[in-house]
């Protein structure tokens, strides 16, 4: 059994495996511009975040009904269970679906059909985090938050994703304030392709409690010092960073230096169907390429539970941490 862990940076749409994409395409009469799964996999050669996002949004066309979202989430949870995931805080991108004519209920209720049964079916507790697309307008984000109001009992927090450069956190100040007033937790992608200034801005202007990626903080020692001092968790995604060329090779990944600096790092899979690995695959990859010790891996697993939004169930968090502590490599 792999090391028990929480997955905190996982886009549910990024778990759409080619087989399921074709199955859903057939079920819904959607024509994909690829002859088969092999030809689709050929398209998985990304140069940067945008080239990945183009394919990621294109393939979402196969998701049409509640059952599609349920099947997508259920397939992810089944896989995550084999990778030692005990708790998952799952992102979804409603704007990408609303723009295709779906409604918020189809997306949230569909996902919830799988998440609501996840503990009994897969032994994984879950939370849902609604992301805003930062390359869409601030007004669109506000409208999306409004559309989510009937479903807020299902949604733990908000996030910010999609094309980062040129779309600084400040653009979303108002919607983050509104979400905070509704009691929603706040995270945001920052410092993946964008500069370290976006990380500081996300903390100062959006009040984020966790930074997704945050990789480029390493360019600013004062920012690193602040992140350490304030115990701000970073949700790193090593295999994603290689595929989207944030780092040249896994051996160049700054994770060991980040841990040495005292940063509260976690390891996650981001969009595993596209980047070649789920949660434990990422752990295994950093272990092999970066020579992380067992105690470092245990620290990463502990961090994942410490950084998760389990304040509503501290007993559960303590149980998960005890599992990590008792784990024999
Ligand atoms: N949407 C899905 N994956 C993403 C990533 N790695 N960065 C930004 N937006 C995303
Ligand atoms: Zn991401």
PDB file of C-alpha atoms and ligand atoms in Angstrom, residues 11 49 52-53 56 93 161-162 189 192 213 240 244 270-271, ligand 1:
ATOM      1  CA  UNK A  11      -8.494  19.411 -11.573  1.00  0.00           C
ATOM      2  CA  UNK A  49       0.546  25.994 -20.019  1.00  0.00           C
ATOM      3  CA  UNK A  52      -2.062  22.179 -22.602  1.00  0.00           C
ATOM      4  CA  UNK A  53      -5.105  24.330 -21.797  1.00  0.00           C
ATOM      5  CA  UNK A  56      -7.906  20.448 -21.906  1.00  0.00           C
ATOM      6  CA  UNK A  93     -13.931  24.728 -13.716  1.00  0.00           C
ATOM      7  CA  UNK A 161      -6.712  28.771 -12.569  1.00  0.00           C
ATOM      8  CA  UNK A 162      -6.151  28.841 -16.360  1.00  0.00           C
ATOM      9  CA  UNK A 189      -2.770  29.240  -8.659  1.00  0.00           C
ATOM     10  CA  UNK A 192       3.374  28.556 -11.938  1.00  0.00           C
ATOM     11  CA  UNK A 213       2.127  25.714  -7.448  1.00  0.00           C
ATOM     12  CA  UNK A 240       3.012  18.800 -14.388  1.00  0.00           C
ATOM     13  CA  UNK A 244       4.522  22.189 -19.039  1.00  0.00           C
ATOM     14  CA  UNK A 270      -2.697  18.615 -11.159  1.00  0.00           C
ATOM     15  CA  UNK A 271      -4.061  17.000 -14.373  1.00  0.00           C
TER      16      UNK A 271
HETATM   17  N1  LIG B   1      -6.164  24.252 -15.298  1.00  0.00           N
HETATM   18  C1  LIG B   1      -5.915  22.946 -15.241  1.00  0.00           C
HETATM   19  N2  LIG B   1      -4.642  22.720 -14.919  1.00  0.00           N
HETATM   20  C2  LIG B   1      -4.051  23.928 -14.747  1.00  0.00           C
HETATM   21  C3  LIG B   1      -2.748  24.365 -14.395  1.00  0.00           C
HETATM   22  N3  LIG B   1      -1.743  23.517 -14.171  1.00  0.00           N
HETATM   23  N4  LIG B   1      -2.521  25.687 -14.326  1.00  0.00           N
HETATM   24  C4  LIG B   1      -3.504  26.544 -14.567  1.00  0.00           C
HETATM   25  N5  LIG B   1      -4.729  26.191 -14.897  1.00  0.00           N
HETATM   26  C5  LIG B   1      -5.023  24.889 -14.988  1.00  0.00           C
END
